[in-house]
Amino acid sequence: MITVFGATGTTGAPLVDTLLAKGAKVRAVTSDPSKLGKLRDKGCEAVTASFSDLSALEQACTGADRIYLVTPAHLDMRQWKANAIAAAKSAGVQHVVLATGLGASPKAGLTFGKWHSEAQELLKESGLDWTFIQPTYFMQNLLWQADSIAKTGVYHDDLGGPVSWIDARDIADVAAEALTGAGHAGKGYGLTGPKALTGEDIAAILSDETGRSITSTPLSAEDAKGAMVAAGMQDEVAAAMVELASIAPKGYLGGIETTVSDVLGRPARCFRDFVAENRDAFVR
């Protein structure tokens, strides 16, 4: 049995699909009871659990020998991960595949790197087998701007430098391999796409694939933070997101990792294909 936390999220949803396609027995966990039916329709067990409810977390882990753990970006994310790790150990789980972020380590200088590192170190100290899934920016994040791009023909670049975006489905596929294959315990998998792209590159790809003229315009850190807070993100978390984006102009988000091809034996999905698949979201 494999328990997948965040089973309706950006990486958890495709992970459930991939694991089921592999023939794995899956328990999908969500905090939203209204989503249980659709999860069960996929052919997996589905349960609800809050990351603040230790009893529910342990029940979600009971009978599972492996879990995938991901939490939303939130001020409580460190405690939530700590709760889930404690529940996994108590329930007899053997291996935890933990989603964190590229560059997370005890030496990290950024807020998110430090927060993710705390969870990684706690998992190491738990005595459980572990694998860290450490991705860069998700291609799916572009869809947050889809309506605006469709209406205005403008991509608002809040990064200002090259970023090696990764498709969340590749993250899920690597996680699935770590959960079902051998030799992944004790590994930290940095995950990126195959090419670093600037805002201008993204606008050019959008233009090519939609047949429209899409331009890129810088989005200030203040405006980017304001938009995230307006969308419901906590102020401190939005500030951490802006801090992360601030290193893009220095080239620190543009490095390329070969992990996807190394682990899966195929190339990482490219940004152009992602846009082509989602073309209708960017046109009116």
mmCIF file of C-alpha atoms in Angstrom, residues 26-183:
data_model
loop_
_atom_site.group_PDB
_atom_site.id
_atom_site.type_symbol
_atom_site.label_atom_id
_atom_site.label_comp_id
_atom_site.label_asym_id
_atom_site.label_seq_id
_atom_site.Cartn_x
_atom_site.Cartn_y
_atom_site.Cartn_z
ATOM 1 C CA VAL A 26 -3.035 3.411 -3.482
ATOM 2 C CA ARG A 27 -4.644 5.262 -0.593
ATOM 3 C CA ALA A 28 -5.277 8.857 -1.647
ATOM 4 C CA VAL A 29 -5.503 11.475 1.090
ATOM 5 C CA THR A 30 -7.274 14.817 0.788
ATOM 6 C CA SER A 31 -8.439 17.443 3.244
ATOM 7 C CA ASP A 32 -11.590 18.057 1.192
ATOM 8 C CA PRO A 33 -14.404 15.481 1.660
ATOM 9 C CA SER A 34 -16.087 16.654 -1.553
ATOM 10 C CA LYS A 35 -13.182 15.227 -3.559
ATOM 11 C CA LEU A 36 -13.391 11.680 -2.198
ATOM 12 C CA GLY A 37 -15.819 10.486 -4.854
ATOM 13 C CA LYS A 38 -13.624 11.446 -7.812
ATOM 14 C CA LEU A 39 -10.607 9.847 -6.166
ATOM 15 C CA ARG A 40 -12.492 6.599 -5.578
ATOM 16 C CA ASP A 41 -13.695 6.655 -9.170
ATOM 17 C CA LYS A 42 -10.045 6.335 -10.193
ATOM 18 C CA GLY A 43 -9.912 2.963 -8.450
ATOM 19 C CA CYS A 44 -8.049 3.836 -5.273
ATOM 20 C CA GLU A 45 -8.952 4.028 -1.615
ATOM 21 C CA ALA A 46 -9.626 7.606 -0.552
ATOM 22 C CA VAL A 47 -9.694 9.159 2.909
ATOM 23 C CA THR A 48 -9.714 12.615 4.477
ATOM 24 C CA ALA A 49 -7.106 13.873 6.904
ATOM 25 C CA SER A 50 -5.948 17.242 8.159
ATOM 26 C CA PHE A 51 -2.217 17.786 8.637
ATOM 27 C CA SER A 52 -3.018 19.082 12.113
ATOM 28 C CA ASP A 53 -4.892 15.905 13.119
ATOM 29 C CA LEU A 54 -2.321 13.357 14.298
ATOM 30 C CA SER A 55 -4.883 10.594 14.730
ATOM 31 C CA ALA A 56 -6.247 11.021 11.201
ATOM 32 C CA LEU A 57 -2.722 11.126 9.783
ATOM 33 C CA GLU A 58 -1.808 7.877 11.518
ATOM 34 C CA GLN A 59 -4.970 6.219 10.249
ATOM 35 C CA ALA A 60 -4.097 7.374 6.729
ATOM 36 C CA CYS A 61 -0.678 5.741 7.092
ATOM 37 C CA THR A 62 -1.816 2.509 8.758
ATOM 38 C CA GLY A 63 -1.214 -0.478 6.515
ATOM 39 C CA ALA A 64 1.010 1.486 4.127
ATOM 40 C CA ASP A 65 4.696 0.712 3.784
ATOM 41 C CA ARG A 66 5.467 3.812 1.673
ATOM 42 C CA ILE A 67 4.067 7.335 1.561
ATOM 43 C CA TYR A 68 4.371 10.433 -0.593
ATOM 44 C CA LEU A 69 4.359 13.582 1.498
ATOM 45 C CA VAL A 70 3.730 17.055 0.105
ATOM 46 C CA THR A 71 2.097 20.029 1.795
ATOM 47 C CA PRO A 72 0.894 23.403 0.521
ATOM 48 C CA ALA A 73 3.149 26.426 0.922
ATOM 49 C CA HIS A 74 2.031 27.680 4.334
ATOM 50 C CA LEU A 75 3.482 29.031 7.563
ATOM 51 C CA ASP A 76 2.542 25.727 9.217
ATOM 52 C CA MET A 77 4.132 23.529 6.553
ATOM 53 C CA ARG A 78 7.057 22.535 8.784
ATOM 54 C CA GLN A 79 4.748 21.411 11.586
ATOM 55 C CA TRP A 80 2.465 19.652 9.119
ATOM 56 C CA LYS A 81 5.364 17.658 7.716
ATOM 57 C CA ALA A 82 6.597 16.884 11.221
ATOM 58 C CA ASN A 83 3.134 15.600 12.140
ATOM 59 C CA ALA A 84 2.944 13.387 9.058
ATOM 60 C CA ILE A 85 6.441 11.986 9.593
ATOM 61 C CA ALA A 86 5.608 11.165 13.224
ATOM 62 C CA ALA A 87 2.370 9.507 12.121
ATOM 63 C CA ALA A 88 4.172 7.501 9.435
ATOM 64 C CA LYS A 89 6.715 6.206 11.936
ATOM 65 C CA SER A 90 4.027 5.320 14.465
ATOM 66 C CA ALA A 91 2.033 3.471 11.797
ATOM 67 C CA GLY A 92 5.007 1.375 10.696
ATOM 68 C CA VAL A 93 5.708 3.045 7.344
ATOM 69 C CA GLN A 94 9.109 2.080 5.958
ATOM 70 C CA HIS A 95 9.860 4.678 3.259
ATOM 71 C CA VAL A 96 8.830 8.323 2.886
ATOM 72 C CA VAL A 97 9.185 10.175 -0.413
ATOM 73 C CA LEU A 98 9.193 13.823 0.630
ATOM 74 C CA ALA A 99 8.537 16.703 -1.780
ATOM 75 C CA THR A 100 10.596 19.784 -0.887
ATOM 76 C CA GLY A 101 12.381 22.181 -3.232
ATOM 77 C CA LEU A 102 15.514 22.543 -5.332
ATOM 78 C CA GLY A 103 18.400 23.755 -3.183
ATOM 79 C CA ALA A 104 16.896 22.748 0.159
ATOM 80 C CA SER A 105 19.732 21.995 2.593
ATOM 81 C CA PRO A 106 21.005 23.000 6.035
ATOM 82 C CA LYS A 107 23.187 25.583 4.248
ATOM 83 C CA ALA A 108 20.281 27.165 2.350
ATOM 84 C CA GLY A 109 20.196 30.942 2.453
ATOM 85 C CA LEU A 110 16.580 31.381 1.348
ATOM 86 C CA THR A 111 13.500 31.053 3.534
ATOM 87 C CA PHE A 112 11.943 28.207 1.569
ATOM 88 C CA GLY A 113 15.270 26.379 1.442
ATOM 89 C CA LYS A 114 15.512 26.595 5.225
ATOM 90 C CA TRP A 115 11.909 25.516 5.780
ATOM 91 C CA HIS A 116 12.239 22.555 3.434
ATOM 92 C CA SER A 117 15.583 21.633 4.974
ATOM 93 C CA GLU A 118 14.063 21.397 8.440
ATOM 94 C CA ALA A 119 11.628 18.745 7.197
ATOM 95 C CA GLN A 120 14.384 16.880 5.356
ATOM 96 C CA GLU A 121 16.595 16.745 8.439
ATOM 97 C CA LEU A 122 13.672 15.662 10.620
ATOM 98 C CA LEU A 123 12.929 12.809 8.234
ATOM 99 C CA LYS A 124 16.569 11.751 8.220
ATOM 100 C CA GLU A 125 16.550 11.672 12.020
ATOM 101 C CA SER A 126 13.343 9.589 12.099
ATOM 102 C CA GLY A 127 15.115 6.392 11.102
ATOM 103 C CA LEU A 128 12.746 5.861 8.165
ATOM 104 C CA ASP A 129 14.023 5.329 4.648
ATOM 105 C CA TRP A 130 13.743 8.561 2.691
ATOM 106 C CA THR A 131 13.911 10.066 -0.777
ATOM 107 C CA PHE A 132 13.770 13.810 -1.395
ATOM 108 C CA ILE A 133 11.996 15.145 -4.474
ATOM 109 C CA GLN A 134 13.361 18.668 -5.021
ATOM 110 C CA PRO A 135 11.800 20.432 -8.028
ATOM 111 C CA THR A 136 12.148 23.924 -9.402
ATOM 112 C CA TYR A 137 9.178 25.994 -10.685
ATOM 113 C CA PHE A 138 6.236 24.012 -12.081
ATOM 114 C CA MET A 139 5.148 24.602 -15.681
ATOM 115 C CA GLN A 140 1.584 24.294 -14.390
ATOM 116 C CA ASN A 141 2.091 27.590 -12.512
ATOM 117 C CA LEU A 142 1.819 29.346 -15.884
ATOM 118 C CA LEU A 143 -1.867 28.444 -15.890
ATOM 119 C CA TRP A 144 -2.387 30.897 -13.019
ATOM 120 C CA GLN A 145 -1.959 33.619 -15.641
ATOM 121 C CA ALA A 146 -3.909 31.874 -18.385
ATOM 122 C CA ASP A 147 -7.030 34.060 -18.184
ATOM 123 C CA SER A 148 -4.976 37.246 -18.045
ATOM 124 C CA ILE A 149 -2.815 36.175 -20.985
ATOM 125 C CA ALA A 150 -5.937 35.253 -22.970
ATOM 126 C CA LYS A 151 -7.515 38.644 -22.280
ATOM 127 C CA THR A 152 -4.510 40.970 -22.587
ATOM 128 C CA GLY A 153 -1.877 39.133 -24.625
ATOM 129 C CA VAL A 154 0.671 39.870 -21.884
ATOM 130 C CA TYR A 155 2.754 37.475 -19.816
ATOM 131 C CA HIS A 156 3.698 39.128 -16.511
ATOM 132 C CA ASP A 157 7.242 38.034 -15.706
ATOM 133 C CA ASP A 158 7.778 38.048 -11.931
ATOM 134 C CA LEU A 159 11.120 36.219 -12.209
ATOM 135 C CA GLY A 160 13.250 38.418 -14.432
ATOM 136 C CA GLY A 161 15.758 35.740 -15.326
ATOM 137 C CA PRO A 162 16.135 32.251 -16.791
ATOM 138 C CA VAL A 163 14.252 29.434 -15.032
ATOM 139 C CA SER A 164 14.399 25.720 -15.820
ATOM 140 C CA TRP A 165 10.670 25.046 -15.412
ATOM 141 C CA ILE A 166 9.588 21.421 -14.871
ATOM 142 C CA ASP A 167 6.324 19.700 -15.722
ATOM 143 C CA ALA A 168 4.587 18.453 -12.556
ATOM 144 C CA ARG A 169 3.906 15.169 -14.343
ATOM 145 C CA ASP A 170 7.654 14.548 -14.475
ATOM 146 C CA ILE A 171 7.841 15.185 -10.739
ATOM 147 C CA ALA A 172 5.052 12.664 -10.252
ATOM 148 C CA ASP A 173 6.750 10.096 -12.473
ATOM 149 C CA VAL A 174 10.038 10.375 -10.574
ATOM 150 C CA ALA A 175 8.153 10.110 -7.277
ATOM 151 C CA ALA A 176 6.322 7.025 -8.560
ATOM 152 C CA GLU A 177 9.617 5.399 -9.479
ATOM 153 C CA ALA A 178 11.021 6.218 -6.030
ATOM 154 C CA LEU A 179 7.918 4.687 -4.418
ATOM 155 C CA THR A 180 7.850 1.502 -6.484
ATOM 156 C CA GLY A 181 11.427 0.903 -7.633
ATOM 157 C CA ALA A 182 14.621 -0.124 -5.883
ATOM 158 C CA GLY A 183 17.713 1.888 -5.061
#
